[in-house]
XYZ file of C-alpha atoms in Angstrom:
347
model
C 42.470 -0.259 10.274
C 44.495 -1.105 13.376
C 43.352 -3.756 16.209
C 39.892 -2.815 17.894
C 40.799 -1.435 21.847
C 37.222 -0.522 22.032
C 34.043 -1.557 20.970
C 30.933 -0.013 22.538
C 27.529 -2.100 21.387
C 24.180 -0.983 21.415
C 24.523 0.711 24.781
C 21.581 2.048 26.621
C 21.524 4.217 29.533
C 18.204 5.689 31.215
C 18.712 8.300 34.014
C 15.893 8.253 36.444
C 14.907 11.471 38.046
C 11.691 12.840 39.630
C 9.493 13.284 36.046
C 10.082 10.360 34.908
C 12.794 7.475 32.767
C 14.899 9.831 30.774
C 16.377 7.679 27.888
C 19.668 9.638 27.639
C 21.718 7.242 25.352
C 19.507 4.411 23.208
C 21.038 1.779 21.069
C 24.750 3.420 20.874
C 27.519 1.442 19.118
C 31.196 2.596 18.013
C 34.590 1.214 18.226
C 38.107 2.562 18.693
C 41.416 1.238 16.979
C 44.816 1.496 18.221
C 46.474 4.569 17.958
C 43.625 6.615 16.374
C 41.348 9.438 16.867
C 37.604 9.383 17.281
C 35.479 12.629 17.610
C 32.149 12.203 18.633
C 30.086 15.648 17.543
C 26.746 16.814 18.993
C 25.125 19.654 20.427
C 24.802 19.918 23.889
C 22.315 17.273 25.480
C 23.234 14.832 23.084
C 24.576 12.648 24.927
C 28.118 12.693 24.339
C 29.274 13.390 27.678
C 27.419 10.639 29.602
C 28.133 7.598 26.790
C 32.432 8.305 27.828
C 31.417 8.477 31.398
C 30.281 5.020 31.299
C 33.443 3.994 29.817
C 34.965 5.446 32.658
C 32.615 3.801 34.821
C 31.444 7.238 36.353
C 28.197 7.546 35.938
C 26.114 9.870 38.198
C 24.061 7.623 41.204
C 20.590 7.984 38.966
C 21.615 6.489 35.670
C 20.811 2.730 34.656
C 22.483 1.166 32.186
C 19.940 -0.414 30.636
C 21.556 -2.561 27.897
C 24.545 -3.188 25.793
C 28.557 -4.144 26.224
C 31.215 -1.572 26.751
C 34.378 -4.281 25.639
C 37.667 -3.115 26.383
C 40.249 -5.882 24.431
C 37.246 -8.185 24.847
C 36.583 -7.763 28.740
C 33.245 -6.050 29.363
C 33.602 -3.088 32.002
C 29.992 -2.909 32.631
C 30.505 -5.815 34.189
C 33.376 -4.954 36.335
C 33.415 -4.000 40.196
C 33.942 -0.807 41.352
C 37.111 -1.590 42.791
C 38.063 -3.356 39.206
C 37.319 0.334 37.365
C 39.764 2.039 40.219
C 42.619 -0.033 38.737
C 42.115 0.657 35.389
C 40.280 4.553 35.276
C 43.584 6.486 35.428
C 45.816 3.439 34.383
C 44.437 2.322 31.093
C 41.690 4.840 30.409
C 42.456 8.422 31.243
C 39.988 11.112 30.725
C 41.128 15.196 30.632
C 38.057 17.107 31.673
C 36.544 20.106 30.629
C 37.437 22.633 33.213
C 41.088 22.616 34.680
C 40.067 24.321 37.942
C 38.009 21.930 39.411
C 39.758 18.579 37.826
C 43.221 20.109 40.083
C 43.516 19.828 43.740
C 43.906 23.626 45.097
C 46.232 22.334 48.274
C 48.280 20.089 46.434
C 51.747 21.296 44.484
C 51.518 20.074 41.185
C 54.106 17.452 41.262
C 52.504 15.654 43.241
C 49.268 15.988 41.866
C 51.212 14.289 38.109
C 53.141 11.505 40.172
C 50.232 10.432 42.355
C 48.550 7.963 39.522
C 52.101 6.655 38.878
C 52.390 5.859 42.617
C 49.085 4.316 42.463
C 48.664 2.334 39.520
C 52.388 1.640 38.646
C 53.672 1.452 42.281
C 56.227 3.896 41.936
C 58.282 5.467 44.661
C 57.803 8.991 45.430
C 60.766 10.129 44.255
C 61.190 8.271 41.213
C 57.648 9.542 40.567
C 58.370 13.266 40.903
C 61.256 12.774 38.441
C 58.500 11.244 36.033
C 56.203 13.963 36.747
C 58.955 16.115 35.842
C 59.631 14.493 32.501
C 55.488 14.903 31.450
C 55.560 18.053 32.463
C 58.254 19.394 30.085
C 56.782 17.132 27.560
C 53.577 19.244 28.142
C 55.295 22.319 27.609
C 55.672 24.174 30.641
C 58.550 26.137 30.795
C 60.908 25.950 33.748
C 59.026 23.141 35.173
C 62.207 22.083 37.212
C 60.815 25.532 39.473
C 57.121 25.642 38.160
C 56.899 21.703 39.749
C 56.258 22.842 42.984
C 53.838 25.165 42.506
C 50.060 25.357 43.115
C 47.003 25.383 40.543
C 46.176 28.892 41.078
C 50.099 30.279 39.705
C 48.982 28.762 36.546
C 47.546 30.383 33.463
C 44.125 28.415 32.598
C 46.230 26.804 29.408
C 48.768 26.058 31.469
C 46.579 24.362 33.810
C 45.028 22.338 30.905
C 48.862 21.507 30.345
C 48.897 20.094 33.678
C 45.211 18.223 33.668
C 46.694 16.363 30.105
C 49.967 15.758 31.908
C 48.110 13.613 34.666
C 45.833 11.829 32.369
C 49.107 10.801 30.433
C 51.421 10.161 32.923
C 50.649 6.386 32.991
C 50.761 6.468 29.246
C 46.667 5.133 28.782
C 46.053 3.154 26.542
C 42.459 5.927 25.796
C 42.443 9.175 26.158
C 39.297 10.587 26.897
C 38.627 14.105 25.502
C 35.549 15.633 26.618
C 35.567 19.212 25.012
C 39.118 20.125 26.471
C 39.493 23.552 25.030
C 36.220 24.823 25.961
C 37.548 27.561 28.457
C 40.818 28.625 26.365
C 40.944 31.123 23.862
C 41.517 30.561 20.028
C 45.423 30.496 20.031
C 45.646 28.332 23.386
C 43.296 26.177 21.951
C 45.253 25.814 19.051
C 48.306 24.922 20.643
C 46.237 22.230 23.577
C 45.120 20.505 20.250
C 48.934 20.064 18.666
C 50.395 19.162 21.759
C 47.433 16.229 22.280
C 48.415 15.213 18.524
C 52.127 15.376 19.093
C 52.062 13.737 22.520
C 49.097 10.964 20.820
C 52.089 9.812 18.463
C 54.852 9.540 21.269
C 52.971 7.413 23.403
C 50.447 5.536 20.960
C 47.525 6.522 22.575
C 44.208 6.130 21.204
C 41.706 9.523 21.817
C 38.553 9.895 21.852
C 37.661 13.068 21.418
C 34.123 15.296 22.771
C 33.101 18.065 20.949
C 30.326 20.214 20.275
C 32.452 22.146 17.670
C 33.490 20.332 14.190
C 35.575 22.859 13.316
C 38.049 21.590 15.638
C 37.416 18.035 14.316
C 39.206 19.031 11.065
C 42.811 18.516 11.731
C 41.995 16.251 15.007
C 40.155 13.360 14.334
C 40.406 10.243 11.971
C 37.162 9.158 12.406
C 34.004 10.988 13.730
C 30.343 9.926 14.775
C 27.877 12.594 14.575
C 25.294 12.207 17.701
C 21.537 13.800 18.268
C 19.278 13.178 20.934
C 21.061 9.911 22.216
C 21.822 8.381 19.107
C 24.764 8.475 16.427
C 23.035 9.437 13.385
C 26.108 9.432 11.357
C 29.706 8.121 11.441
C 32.553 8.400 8.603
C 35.709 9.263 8.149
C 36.362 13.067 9.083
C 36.794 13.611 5.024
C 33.515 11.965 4.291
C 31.549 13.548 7.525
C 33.230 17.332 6.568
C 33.419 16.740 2.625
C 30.527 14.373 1.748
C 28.023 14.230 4.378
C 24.122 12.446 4.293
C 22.610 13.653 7.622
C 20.271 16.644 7.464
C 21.632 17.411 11.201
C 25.125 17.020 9.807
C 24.349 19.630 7.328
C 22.451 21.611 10.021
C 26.398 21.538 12.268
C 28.158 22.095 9.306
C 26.229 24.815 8.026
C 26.096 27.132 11.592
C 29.948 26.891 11.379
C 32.391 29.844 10.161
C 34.618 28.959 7.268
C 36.646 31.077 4.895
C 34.527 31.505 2.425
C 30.830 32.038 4.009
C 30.554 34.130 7.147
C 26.502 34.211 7.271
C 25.924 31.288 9.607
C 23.114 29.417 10.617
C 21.891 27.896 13.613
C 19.720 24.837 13.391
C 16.184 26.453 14.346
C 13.904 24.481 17.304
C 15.421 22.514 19.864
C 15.993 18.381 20.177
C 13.429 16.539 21.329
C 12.293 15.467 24.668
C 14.033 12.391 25.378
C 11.603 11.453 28.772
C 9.140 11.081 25.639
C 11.605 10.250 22.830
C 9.556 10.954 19.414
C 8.670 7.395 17.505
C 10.659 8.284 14.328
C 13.363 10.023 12.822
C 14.175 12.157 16.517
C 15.509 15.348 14.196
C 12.039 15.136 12.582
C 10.897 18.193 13.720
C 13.976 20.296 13.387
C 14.689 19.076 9.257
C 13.395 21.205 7.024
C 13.575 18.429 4.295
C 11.260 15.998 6.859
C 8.975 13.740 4.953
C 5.862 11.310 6.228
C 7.787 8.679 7.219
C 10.312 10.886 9.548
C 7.586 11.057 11.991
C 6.423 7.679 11.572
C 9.657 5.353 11.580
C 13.051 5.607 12.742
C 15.401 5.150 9.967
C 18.240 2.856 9.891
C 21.182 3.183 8.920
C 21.613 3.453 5.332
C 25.776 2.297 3.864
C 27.425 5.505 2.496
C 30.560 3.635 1.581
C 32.302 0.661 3.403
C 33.328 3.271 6.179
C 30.215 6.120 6.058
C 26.859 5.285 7.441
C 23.827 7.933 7.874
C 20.529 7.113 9.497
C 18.461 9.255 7.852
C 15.538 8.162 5.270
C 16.512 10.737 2.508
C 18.913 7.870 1.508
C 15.993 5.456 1.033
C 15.951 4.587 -2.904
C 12.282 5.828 -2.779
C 13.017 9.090 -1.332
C 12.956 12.233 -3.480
C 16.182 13.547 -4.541
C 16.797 17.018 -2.641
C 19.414 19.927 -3.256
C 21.295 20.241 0.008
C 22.144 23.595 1.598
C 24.712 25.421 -1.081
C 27.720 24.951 1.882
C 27.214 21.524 1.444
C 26.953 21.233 -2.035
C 30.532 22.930 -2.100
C 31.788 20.387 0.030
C 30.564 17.740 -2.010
C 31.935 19.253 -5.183
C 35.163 19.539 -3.597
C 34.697 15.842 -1.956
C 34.867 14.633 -5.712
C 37.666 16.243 -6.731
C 39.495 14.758 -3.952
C 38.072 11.226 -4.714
C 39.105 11.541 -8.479
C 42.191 12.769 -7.626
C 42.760 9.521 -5.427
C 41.836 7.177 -8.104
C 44.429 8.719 -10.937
């Protein structure tokens, strides 16, 4: 695609805590191009949460990175000072958090809440700051922000206030956009909007997103790219046709299959729960949760098996020697429909 911004390889993180190592993210790599939009899909747990932290350089006090590069155009940030991440968390790298309430100061009017990173990073004067804040915040949609600019966090509706939380972390126009599940406390038709407006203001400003979900269904008409993660690990990664349309993983299926669409409404959830990961299991970690598990699942972790040039899976039923298995009927459908797309593409 584009140029590479990004490229996170073979990251480890441990966090240590009174029962012992937990190995929270083990042997992660992904990249990010310019201008595009990565999801990375999970349940909660799996580790999606802390691997953008450490690209914000915000881990918690007990984690330890234990391996791997985090390169940011070719500079590694784990290497970087504290003071080094101040200058460019904010600047470069801007993250919107999940809830609003807590990401806004209560005692500060909202103006000055959007022009303080401009102040800091870019040096700006006050008051040609507040007339930038003003700018974002009509960009943002929030309507008579000339008045609504110096108000407080509480006068706000909770989608407004995520309209204010995205107008900070854009304000300095970052090069990333962190995501991590944005929506989470907004209803359906808020949600929908939060998720145009991130689109529309992505292609004004060229930023690059990556986005945290545990929900694929809002990975549809988000993402270009998504990685699919479980128990620490991406398991799968493909374009968002190939991951919705075409995909490999049983615990793809497993997401794709406990989620509402048109035509099925009788959903269902992926039965046990993910593995331990202050004991991580020897093989495949979804093992015990896939109904279509064989020997070698609990023997040997699989690697990752090539899809197409873009779609990798790390699962063992793509082994030549594996059986061939009927997915779930939901998938099936997708796949059907995943090669009438391709053959339309090649007339």
């Amino acid at each position: 695609m584009g140029e590479r911004i990004l490229d996170v390889k073979n990251l480890e993180i441990d966090f240590h805590t009174y029962a012992g190592e937990v190995k929270a993210i083990r042997d992660v790599s992904f990249h990010l191009d310019k201008g595009e939009t990565l999801a990375i899909v999970g349940e909660s747990g799996s580790g999606k949460s802390v691997t953008t932290k450490s690209l914000m350089g915000l881990l918690a006090n007990n984690a330890l990175v234990k391996g791997g590069q985090i390169l940011f155009h070719d500079e590694d940030l784990l290497k970087k000072t504290e003071k080094e991440m101040q200058n460019i968390r904010g600047k470069d790298i801007a993250m919107i958090f999940q809830d609003p309430m807590t990401s806004l100061d209560p005692t500060m009017k909202i103006g000055r809440q959007i022009a303080e990173p401009l102040m800091k990073h870019k040096k700006v004067e006050k008051k040609k700051a507040l007339a930038q804040a003003l700018e974002i915040l009509k960009l943002v949609g929030i309507t008579d922000a000339e008045k609504r600019i110096n108000d407080y966090p509480h006068q706000f509706s909770g989608g407004q206030r995520q309209r204010i939380v995205i107008a900070i972390a854009l304000v300095c126009y970052p090069e990333i956009l962190i995501a991590d599940e944005p929506t989470t406390a907004l209803d359906v038709t808020i949600q929908a909007q939060i998720l145009d407006l991130m689109k529309e203001l992505q292609e004004k400003i060229e930023t690059s997103i990556i986005f945290i979900t545990h929900d694929l269904g809002v990975v549809a008409g988000m993402a270009d790219r998504v990685a699919v993660m479980y128990a620490g690990q991406i398991v799968e990664y493909g374009s968002v046709d190939e991951i919705f349309y075409n995909p490999k993983h049983p615990y793809t299926w497993g997401l794709l299959n406990s989620m509402p669409t048109l035509d099925s409404t009788n959903l269902e959830a992926i039965p046990g729960t993910p593995p331990d990961l202050l004991d991580p299991p020897v093989g495949d970690p979804f093992a015990a949760r896939n109904p279509y598990a064989m020997k070698i699942d609990a023997e040997k972790q699989p690697p990752f098996f090539k899809v197409s040039d873009t779609h990798y899976a790390a699962t063992w039923l793509l082994h030549p020697d594996a059986p061939k298995i009927t997915p779930p009927e939901e998938i099936v459908r997708r796949q059907k429909l995943f090669e009438q797309l391709e053959a339309k593409k090649e007339i």
